[in-house]
Amino acid sequence: MRLRTLLAITLLIAPAVPAVPARVRAEAAATRPSYFTRLWELDEASRRVQFAFTPYRTTWILPYTYNGSPNSELFSAADPGRTLRKPEAAFQLSIKAKLGQDIFGGKADLWLGYTQRAFWQLYDIDESAPFRTTDHEPELIVSFRTRFRMLGFDGRFVQIGLSHQSNGMARPLSRNWNRLVANVGLECGSLSLLVTGWVRVLFKPGENENPGITRYLGHGQVQGYYFLNRHRFGIMFRDNLNFRFNRAALQADWCFPLFARVGGIVQCYFGYGESLLDFDHRVSRVGAGIVLADWY
């Protein structure tokens, strides 16, 4: 009865709320700062107090994903008799905080970022639903605000950062590496592109726990977002650019509004490097869940 009463009140109130004209919505969208401008606080209107946590990479929760090719052989070697379930849950949490503002002559900001991506064997009840692997990635990033044009795109920023990524597991499942990373943010209308390149640093080849990781993950990737009526279509492409030993990855996302700042997400991933543990294993995954809608 309470649910019916609530629905009835909602229906009575809804007509009394004036609809926002399409022209007003279009004007507001045209004057709103771009996605990268808001994400990295590139203009005065978007500036925030230092040390406040803000979104970094997309934060999402996929209660159900289906991996058609789990890396069972790797776990069988460490734990004989164990098999991986193809259905599992996955989530990514990503935040950042500004440590310094207007450095290098007022043209740059210093950021601390953290991203955690986890894969959870939620439906393996017999094994008490263990986490299969969790990647941790703290980063220190210097972001330079820029204004240049390239191939019709506006160059919003150039970033230089140091990244450490590790799964925190014991050998033989331990994986970690350090990278010097460079990002370039480009935008044109409703399209945002992030071009990333990296080089591996601070490692000892004789103590390397994941040899050949750059053979599979290469030295860069391109990520793009297209925004349409509060929907966001995303794609990430990575390739090692080795035609004799070609290894690539493709991730596609469709994010759509649900309520407030929460949206729905459908995500597909094909290729190598979805997690550090699977850097040399090809994954074919499809999943659905919810996402923190930081773009509207």
mmCIF file of C-alpha atoms in Angstrom:
data_model
loop_
_atom_site.group_PDB
_atom_site.id
_atom_site.type_symbol
_atom_site.label_atom_id
_atom_site.label_comp_id
_atom_site.label_asym_id
_atom_site.label_seq_id
_atom_site.Cartn_x
_atom_site.Cartn_y
_atom_site.Cartn_z
ATOM 1 C CA MET A 1 0.000 0.000 0.000
ATOM 2 C CA ARG A 2 2.807 2.408 0.803
ATOM 3 C CA LEU A 3 4.353 1.847 -2.620
ATOM 4 C CA ARG A 4 1.037 2.472 -4.370
ATOM 5 C CA THR A 5 0.460 5.640 -2.344
ATOM 6 C CA LEU A 6 3.956 6.913 -3.185
ATOM 7 C CA LEU A 7 3.416 6.251 -6.898
ATOM 8 C CA ALA A 8 0.059 8.050 -6.800
ATOM 9 C CA ILE A 9 1.574 11.113 -5.128
ATOM 10 C CA THR A 10 4.410 11.105 -7.674
ATOM 11 C CA LEU A 11 1.962 11.042 -10.578
ATOM 12 C CA LEU A 12 -0.002 13.924 -9.074
ATOM 13 C CA ILE A 13 3.077 16.055 -8.519
ATOM 14 C CA ALA A 14 4.858 15.307 -11.793
ATOM 15 C CA PRO A 15 2.545 17.310 -14.092
ATOM 16 C CA ALA A 16 2.998 20.375 -11.863
ATOM 17 C CA VAL A 17 6.754 20.423 -12.457
ATOM 18 C CA PRO A 18 7.443 22.548 -15.536
ATOM 19 C CA ALA A 19 9.484 20.875 -18.242
ATOM 20 C CA VAL A 20 12.731 22.552 -19.209
ATOM 21 C CA PRO A 21 12.473 23.720 -22.833
ATOM 22 C CA ALA A 22 14.813 22.029 -25.296
ATOM 23 C CA ARG A 23 16.264 25.429 -26.242
ATOM 24 C CA VAL A 24 17.210 26.152 -22.612
ATOM 25 C CA ARG A 25 18.820 22.724 -22.218
ATOM 26 C CA ALA A 26 20.800 23.250 -25.427
ATOM 27 C CA GLU A 27 22.029 26.680 -24.310
ATOM 28 C CA ALA A 28 23.074 25.325 -20.911
ATOM 29 C CA ALA A 29 24.981 22.466 -22.557
ATOM 30 C CA ALA A 30 26.700 24.881 -24.959
ATOM 31 C CA THR A 31 27.962 27.131 -22.145
ATOM 32 C CA ARG A 32 28.973 24.329 -19.768
ATOM 33 C CA PRO A 33 32.703 23.589 -19.500
ATOM 34 C CA SER A 34 33.936 20.540 -21.378
ATOM 35 C CA TYR A 35 34.313 17.120 -19.775
ATOM 36 C CA PHE A 36 38.094 17.375 -19.404
ATOM 37 C CA THR A 37 37.815 20.950 -18.131
ATOM 38 C CA ARG A 38 35.565 19.843 -15.272
ATOM 39 C CA LEU A 39 37.468 16.606 -14.596
ATOM 40 C CA TRP A 40 40.865 18.307 -14.263
ATOM 41 C CA GLU A 41 39.654 21.758 -13.110
ATOM 42 C CA LEU A 42 41.158 23.574 -16.059
ATOM 43 C CA ASP A 43 39.254 26.864 -15.692
ATOM 44 C CA GLU A 44 38.586 29.187 -12.752
ATOM 45 C CA ALA A 45 34.943 28.122 -12.468
ATOM 46 C CA SER A 46 35.976 24.483 -11.994
ATOM 47 C CA ARG A 47 38.709 25.079 -9.377
ATOM 48 C CA ARG A 48 38.272 23.335 -6.032
ATOM 49 C CA VAL A 49 39.975 23.362 -2.671
ATOM 50 C CA GLN A 50 43.185 21.337 -2.516
ATOM 51 C CA PHE A 51 43.100 17.827 -1.039
ATOM 52 C CA ALA A 52 39.391 17.331 -1.856
ATOM 53 C CA PHE A 53 38.796 13.896 -3.381
ATOM 54 C CA THR A 54 37.279 14.012 -6.866
ATOM 55 C CA PRO A 55 36.620 11.412 -9.603
ATOM 56 C CA TYR A 56 39.590 10.232 -11.645
ATOM 57 C CA ARG A 57 39.025 7.279 -13.957
ATOM 58 C CA THR A 58 35.489 5.956 -14.166
ATOM 59 C CA THR A 59 34.146 4.278 -11.022
ATOM 60 C CA TRP A 60 31.874 1.330 -11.825
ATOM 61 C CA ILE A 61 30.444 -1.842 -10.287
ATOM 62 C CA LEU A 62 29.549 -4.834 -12.445
ATOM 63 C CA PRO A 63 27.632 -7.325 -10.262
ATOM 64 C CA TYR A 64 27.622 -9.802 -13.134
ATOM 65 C CA THR A 65 30.180 -10.330 -15.880
ATOM 66 C CA TYR A 66 30.822 -13.358 -18.050
ATOM 67 C CA ASN A 67 34.393 -14.208 -18.972
ATOM 68 C CA GLY A 68 34.439 -16.799 -21.731
ATOM 69 C CA SER A 69 38.148 -17.549 -21.282
ATOM 70 C CA PRO A 70 39.257 -17.444 -17.610
ATOM 71 C CA ASN A 71 42.946 -18.007 -16.854
ATOM 72 C CA SER A 72 42.360 -21.278 -14.975
ATOM 73 C CA GLU A 73 45.756 -22.811 -15.788
ATOM 74 C CA LEU A 74 47.569 -20.101 -13.842
ATOM 75 C CA PHE A 75 45.584 -20.794 -10.678
ATOM 76 C CA SER A 76 45.781 -24.563 -11.117
ATOM 77 C CA ALA A 77 49.583 -24.361 -10.991
ATOM 78 C CA ALA A 78 49.457 -22.529 -7.648
ATOM 79 C CA ASP A 79 46.402 -24.358 -6.249
ATOM 80 C CA PRO A 80 45.960 -27.790 -7.868
ATOM 81 C CA GLY A 81 42.372 -28.739 -8.416
ATOM 82 C CA ARG A 82 41.024 -25.201 -8.377
ATOM 83 C CA THR A 83 39.000 -23.995 -11.340
ATOM 84 C CA LEU A 84 37.688 -20.525 -12.107
ATOM 85 C CA ARG A 85 34.029 -19.743 -12.679
ATOM 86 C CA LYS A 86 33.221 -17.894 -15.882
ATOM 87 C CA PRO A 87 30.619 -15.639 -14.186
ATOM 88 C CA GLU A 88 32.091 -13.203 -11.673
ATOM 89 C CA ALA A 89 31.698 -9.672 -10.363
ATOM 90 C CA ALA A 90 34.085 -6.791 -11.027
ATOM 91 C CA PHE A 91 34.470 -3.215 -9.868
ATOM 92 C CA GLN A 92 36.736 -0.217 -10.330
ATOM 93 C CA LEU A 93 37.224 2.595 -7.808
ATOM 94 C CA SER A 94 39.196 5.638 -8.928
ATOM 95 C CA ILE A 95 39.760 8.945 -7.113
ATOM 96 C CA LYS A 96 42.259 11.793 -7.141
ATOM 97 C CA ALA A 97 43.253 14.720 -4.934
ATOM 98 C CA LYS A 98 45.004 17.954 -5.831
ATOM 99 C CA LEU A 99 48.220 18.350 -3.844
ATOM 100 C CA GLY A 100 49.411 21.580 -5.411
ATOM 101 C CA GLN A 101 47.699 24.249 -7.518
ATOM 102 C CA ASP A 102 49.150 26.747 -9.986
ATOM 103 C CA ILE A 103 52.708 25.435 -9.805
ATOM 104 C CA PHE A 104 55.378 25.956 -12.492
ATOM 105 C CA GLY A 105 54.446 29.593 -12.938
ATOM 106 C CA GLY A 106 50.728 29.021 -12.459
ATOM 107 C CA LYS A 107 50.380 26.739 -15.473
ATOM 108 C CA ALA A 108 50.136 23.327 -13.787
ATOM 109 C CA ASP A 109 48.608 21.362 -10.931
ATOM 110 C CA LEU A 110 49.992 18.434 -8.945
ATOM 111 C CA TRP A 111 47.642 15.481 -8.428
ATOM 112 C CA LEU A 112 47.695 12.230 -6.482
ATOM 113 C CA GLY A 113 45.561 9.538 -8.088
ATOM 114 C CA TYR A 114 44.527 6.071 -6.997
ATOM 115 C CA THR A 115 42.718 3.369 -8.982
ATOM 116 C CA GLN A 116 41.687 -0.061 -7.752
ATOM 117 C CA ARG A 117 40.246 -2.714 -10.051
ATOM 118 C CA ALA A 118 39.048 -6.024 -8.610
ATOM 119 C CA PHE A 119 37.676 -9.274 -9.999
ATOM 120 C CA TRP A 120 35.554 -11.273 -7.581
ATOM 121 C CA GLN A 121 34.546 -14.909 -7.928
ATOM 122 C CA LEU A 122 31.243 -14.013 -6.295
ATOM 123 C CA TYR A 123 29.386 -17.026 -7.662
ATOM 124 C CA ASP A 124 31.939 -19.609 -6.506
ATOM 125 C CA ILE A 125 30.067 -20.431 -3.311
ATOM 126 C CA ASP A 126 31.980 -23.677 -2.744
ATOM 127 C CA GLU A 127 35.248 -21.716 -2.343
ATOM 128 C CA SER A 128 33.646 -18.973 -0.180
ATOM 129 C CA ALA A 129 33.507 -16.522 -3.109
ATOM 130 C CA PRO A 130 37.174 -15.369 -3.095
ATOM 131 C CA PHE A 131 38.585 -12.345 -4.869
ATOM 132 C CA ARG A 132 40.490 -13.624 -7.887
ATOM 133 C CA THR A 133 42.771 -10.606 -8.186
ATOM 134 C CA THR A 134 42.882 -6.921 -7.252
ATOM 135 C CA ASP A 135 45.107 -4.339 -8.956
ATOM 136 C CA HIS A 136 46.214 -1.213 -7.068
ATOM 137 C CA GLU A 137 47.586 1.801 -8.938
ATOM 138 C CA PRO A 138 48.732 4.948 -7.119
ATOM 139 C CA GLU A 139 49.956 7.775 -9.374
ATOM 140 C CA LEU A 140 51.633 11.141 -9.026
ATOM 141 C CA ILE A 141 50.654 13.443 -11.906
ATOM 142 C CA VAL A 142 51.696 16.921 -13.009
ATOM 143 C CA SER A 143 48.970 18.357 -15.243
ATOM 144 C CA PHE A 144 49.817 21.322 -17.487
ATOM 145 C CA ARG A 145 46.884 23.389 -18.739
ATOM 146 C CA THR A 146 47.317 24.007 -22.459
ATOM 147 C CA ARG A 147 45.666 25.813 -25.344
ATOM 148 C CA PHE A 148 46.568 24.497 -28.767
ATOM 149 C CA ARG A 149 44.793 23.154 -31.845
ATOM 150 C CA MET A 150 45.603 19.870 -33.529
ATOM 151 C CA LEU A 151 43.615 18.238 -36.352
ATOM 152 C CA GLY A 152 40.496 20.141 -35.346
ATOM 153 C CA PHE A 153 40.832 19.237 -31.650
ATOM 154 C CA ASP A 154 41.455 21.586 -28.728
ATOM 155 C CA GLY A 155 44.429 20.517 -26.614
ATOM 156 C CA ARG A 156 43.215 20.799 -23.013
ATOM 157 C CA PHE A 157 46.187 19.421 -21.086
ATOM 158 C CA VAL A 158 49.515 17.632 -21.186
ATOM 159 C CA GLN A 159 50.381 15.436 -18.203
ATOM 160 C CA ILE A 160 53.512 13.721 -16.928
ATOM 161 C CA GLY A 161 53.196 11.159 -14.167
ATOM 162 C CA LEU A 162 54.752 8.257 -12.297
ATOM 163 C CA SER A 163 52.586 5.151 -11.885
ATOM 164 C CA HIS A 164 53.059 2.048 -9.740
ATOM 165 C CA GLN A 165 50.719 -0.875 -10.383
ATOM 166 C CA SER A 166 50.657 -4.041 -8.286
ATOM 167 C CA ASN A 167 48.272 -6.867 -7.426
ATOM 168 C CA GLY A 168 49.709 -7.361 -3.935
ATOM 169 C CA MET A 169 49.874 -11.156 -4.266
ATOM 170 C CA ALA A 170 52.664 -13.574 -3.349
ATOM 171 C CA ARG A 171 54.705 -15.441 -5.912
ATOM 172 C CA PRO A 172 54.059 -17.075 -8.323
ATOM 173 C CA LEU A 173 50.967 -14.837 -8.774
ATOM 174 C CA SER A 174 52.696 -11.564 -7.894
ATOM 175 C CA ARG A 175 52.647 -8.879 -10.591
ATOM 176 C CA ASN A 176 53.897 -5.285 -10.460
ATOM 177 C CA TRP A 177 55.554 -2.615 -12.574
ATOM 178 C CA ASN A 178 56.439 1.084 -12.554
ATOM 179 C CA ARG A 179 55.864 3.444 -15.470
ATOM 180 C CA LEU A 180 56.637 6.981 -16.513
ATOM 181 C CA VAL A 181 53.378 8.058 -18.162
ATOM 182 C CA ALA A 182 52.461 10.938 -20.489
ATOM 183 C CA ASN A 183 48.880 11.956 -21.339
ATOM 184 C CA VAL A 184 47.461 14.410 -23.854
ATOM 185 C CA GLY A 185 43.798 15.463 -23.556
ATOM 186 C CA LEU A 186 42.055 16.502 -26.775
ATOM 187 C CA GLU A 187 38.452 17.587 -27.299
ATOM 188 C CA CYS A 188 36.229 18.508 -30.226
ATOM 189 C CA GLY A 189 32.587 19.199 -29.467
ATOM 190 C CA SER A 190 31.083 16.108 -27.813
ATOM 191 C CA LEU A 191 34.191 13.991 -28.388
ATOM 192 C CA SER A 192 36.995 13.687 -25.817
ATOM 193 C CA LEU A 193 40.225 11.801 -26.559
ATOM 194 C CA LEU A 194 42.945 10.785 -24.131
ATOM 195 C CA VAL A 195 46.206 9.725 -25.789
ATOM 196 C CA THR A 196 48.556 7.927 -23.391
ATOM 197 C CA GLY A 197 52.122 6.708 -23.706
ATOM 198 C CA TRP A 198 54.423 5.073 -21.157
ATOM 199 C CA VAL A 199 57.845 3.585 -20.596
ATOM 200 C CA ARG A 200 58.715 1.088 -17.886
ATOM 201 C CA VAL A 201 61.115 2.378 -15.209
ATOM 202 C CA LEU A 202 62.619 1.435 -11.825
ATOM 203 C CA PHE A 203 62.890 -2.316 -12.255
ATOM 204 C CA LYS A 204 65.661 -4.917 -12.105
ATOM 205 C CA PRO A 205 65.497 -7.368 -15.031
ATOM 206 C CA GLY A 206 66.986 -10.162 -12.902
ATOM 207 C CA GLU A 207 64.187 -9.783 -10.313
ATOM 208 C CA ASN A 208 61.398 -9.201 -12.812
ATOM 209 C CA GLU A 209 58.176 -10.917 -11.687
ATOM 210 C CA ASN A 210 56.346 -10.322 -14.945
ATOM 211 C CA PRO A 211 58.875 -10.539 -17.794
ATOM 212 C CA GLY A 212 57.724 -9.390 -21.180
ATOM 213 C CA ILE A 213 54.793 -7.306 -19.943
ATOM 214 C CA THR A 214 55.525 -4.553 -22.462
ATOM 215 C CA ARG A 215 55.436 -7.153 -25.248
ATOM 216 C CA TYR A 216 51.756 -7.615 -24.443
ATOM 217 C CA LEU A 217 50.708 -4.161 -23.223
ATOM 218 C CA GLY A 218 52.948 -2.154 -25.522
ATOM 219 C CA HIS A 219 53.779 1.463 -24.757
ATOM 220 C CA GLY A 220 50.498 3.315 -25.084
ATOM 221 C CA GLN A 221 46.771 3.432 -25.693
ATOM 222 C CA VAL A 222 43.979 5.708 -26.918
ATOM 223 C CA GLN A 223 40.757 6.255 -25.006
ATOM 224 C CA GLY A 224 37.761 8.137 -26.355
ATOM 225 C CA TYR A 225 34.398 9.316 -25.047
ATOM 226 C CA TYR A 226 31.415 10.553 -27.021
ATOM 227 C CA PHE A 227 28.559 12.286 -25.179
ATOM 228 C CA LEU A 228 24.978 12.276 -26.452
ATOM 229 C CA ASN A 229 21.923 13.297 -24.387
ATOM 230 C CA ARG A 230 23.526 12.292 -21.059
ATOM 231 C CA HIS A 231 24.662 8.991 -22.557
ATOM 232 C CA ARG A 232 28.370 8.328 -22.774
ATOM 233 C CA PHE A 233 29.936 5.971 -25.292
ATOM 234 C CA GLY A 234 33.512 5.009 -24.488
ATOM 235 C CA ILE A 235 36.196 3.007 -26.217
ATOM 236 C CA MET A 236 39.771 2.095 -25.321
ATOM 237 C CA PHE A 237 42.234 0.611 -27.788
ATOM 238 C CA ARG A 238 45.720 -0.647 -27.026
ATOM 239 C CA ASP A 239 48.230 -2.409 -29.287
ATOM 240 C CA ASN A 240 51.865 -3.436 -28.920
ATOM 241 C CA LEU A 241 52.559 -2.414 -32.543
ATOM 242 C CA ASN A 242 54.443 -5.654 -33.137
ATOM 243 C CA PHE A 243 53.147 -7.239 -36.337
ATOM 244 C CA ARG A 244 55.042 -10.493 -35.799
ATOM 245 C CA PHE A 245 53.781 -10.900 -32.230
ATOM 246 C CA ASN A 246 50.676 -8.745 -32.223
ATOM 247 C CA ARG A 247 48.815 -8.320 -28.936
ATOM 248 C CA ALA A 248 45.980 -5.847 -28.515
ATOM 249 C CA ALA A 249 43.034 -4.954 -26.298
ATOM 250 C CA LEU A 250 39.673 -3.296 -26.916
ATOM 251 C CA GLN A 251 37.215 -2.119 -24.271
ATOM 252 C CA ALA A 252 33.824 -0.615 -25.138
ATOM 253 C CA ASP A 253 31.388 1.022 -22.689
ATOM 254 C CA TRP A 254 27.869 2.349 -22.964
ATOM 255 C CA CYS A 255 26.842 4.447 -19.956
ATOM 256 C CA PHE A 256 23.291 5.772 -19.626
ATOM 257 C CA PRO A 257 21.432 7.793 -16.959
ATOM 258 C CA LEU A 258 19.405 6.090 -14.228
ATOM 259 C CA PHE A 259 18.897 8.529 -11.344
ATOM 260 C CA ALA A 260 20.775 11.437 -9.723
ATOM 261 C CA ARG A 261 24.501 10.811 -10.301
ATOM 262 C CA VAL A 262 24.166 7.071 -10.839
ATOM 263 C CA GLY A 263 24.038 5.567 -14.320
ATOM 264 C CA GLY A 264 23.912 2.145 -15.863
ATOM 265 C CA ILE A 265 26.821 0.627 -17.765
ATOM 266 C CA VAL A 266 27.293 -2.170 -20.271
ATOM 267 C CA GLN A 267 30.951 -3.070 -20.767
ATOM 268 C CA CYS A 268 32.826 -5.392 -23.131
ATOM 269 C CA TYR A 269 36.521 -6.262 -23.018
ATOM 270 C CA PHE A 270 38.483 -8.301 -25.544
ATOM 271 C CA GLY A 271 42.227 -8.866 -25.514
ATOM 272 C CA TYR A 272 45.184 -8.760 -23.167
ATOM 273 C CA GLY A 273 45.957 -6.820 -20.002
ATOM 274 C CA GLU A 274 42.556 -6.422 -18.373
ATOM 275 C CA SER A 275 44.355 -7.148 -15.105
ATOM 276 C CA LEU A 276 48.022 -7.528 -14.238
ATOM 277 C CA LEU A 277 47.468 -11.215 -13.572
ATOM 278 C CA ASP A 278 46.089 -11.611 -17.090
ATOM 279 C CA PHE A 279 48.615 -9.424 -18.895
ATOM 280 C CA ASP A 280 49.644 -12.373 -21.100
ATOM 281 C CA HIS A 281 46.210 -14.041 -21.286
ATOM 282 C CA ARG A 282 43.465 -13.122 -23.741
ATOM 283 C CA VAL A 283 40.169 -12.235 -22.076
ATOM 284 C CA SER A 284 36.688 -12.090 -23.609
ATOM 285 C CA ARG A 285 34.315 -10.466 -21.119
ATOM 286 C CA VAL A 286 30.846 -8.880 -21.159
ATOM 287 C CA GLY A 287 29.230 -7.320 -18.087
ATOM 288 C CA ALA A 288 26.599 -4.892 -16.842
ATOM 289 C CA GLY A 289 26.134 -2.809 -13.722
ATOM 290 C CA ILE A 290 26.122 0.747 -12.381
ATOM 291 C CA VAL A 291 28.528 3.655 -12.801
ATOM 292 C CA LEU A 292 29.228 6.928 -11.031
ATOM 293 C CA ALA A 293 27.983 9.419 -13.629
ATOM 294 C CA ASP A 294 30.625 12.159 -13.436
ATOM 295 C CA TRP A 295 29.987 13.553 -16.924
ATOM 296 C CA TYR A 296 26.563 15.226 -16.408
#
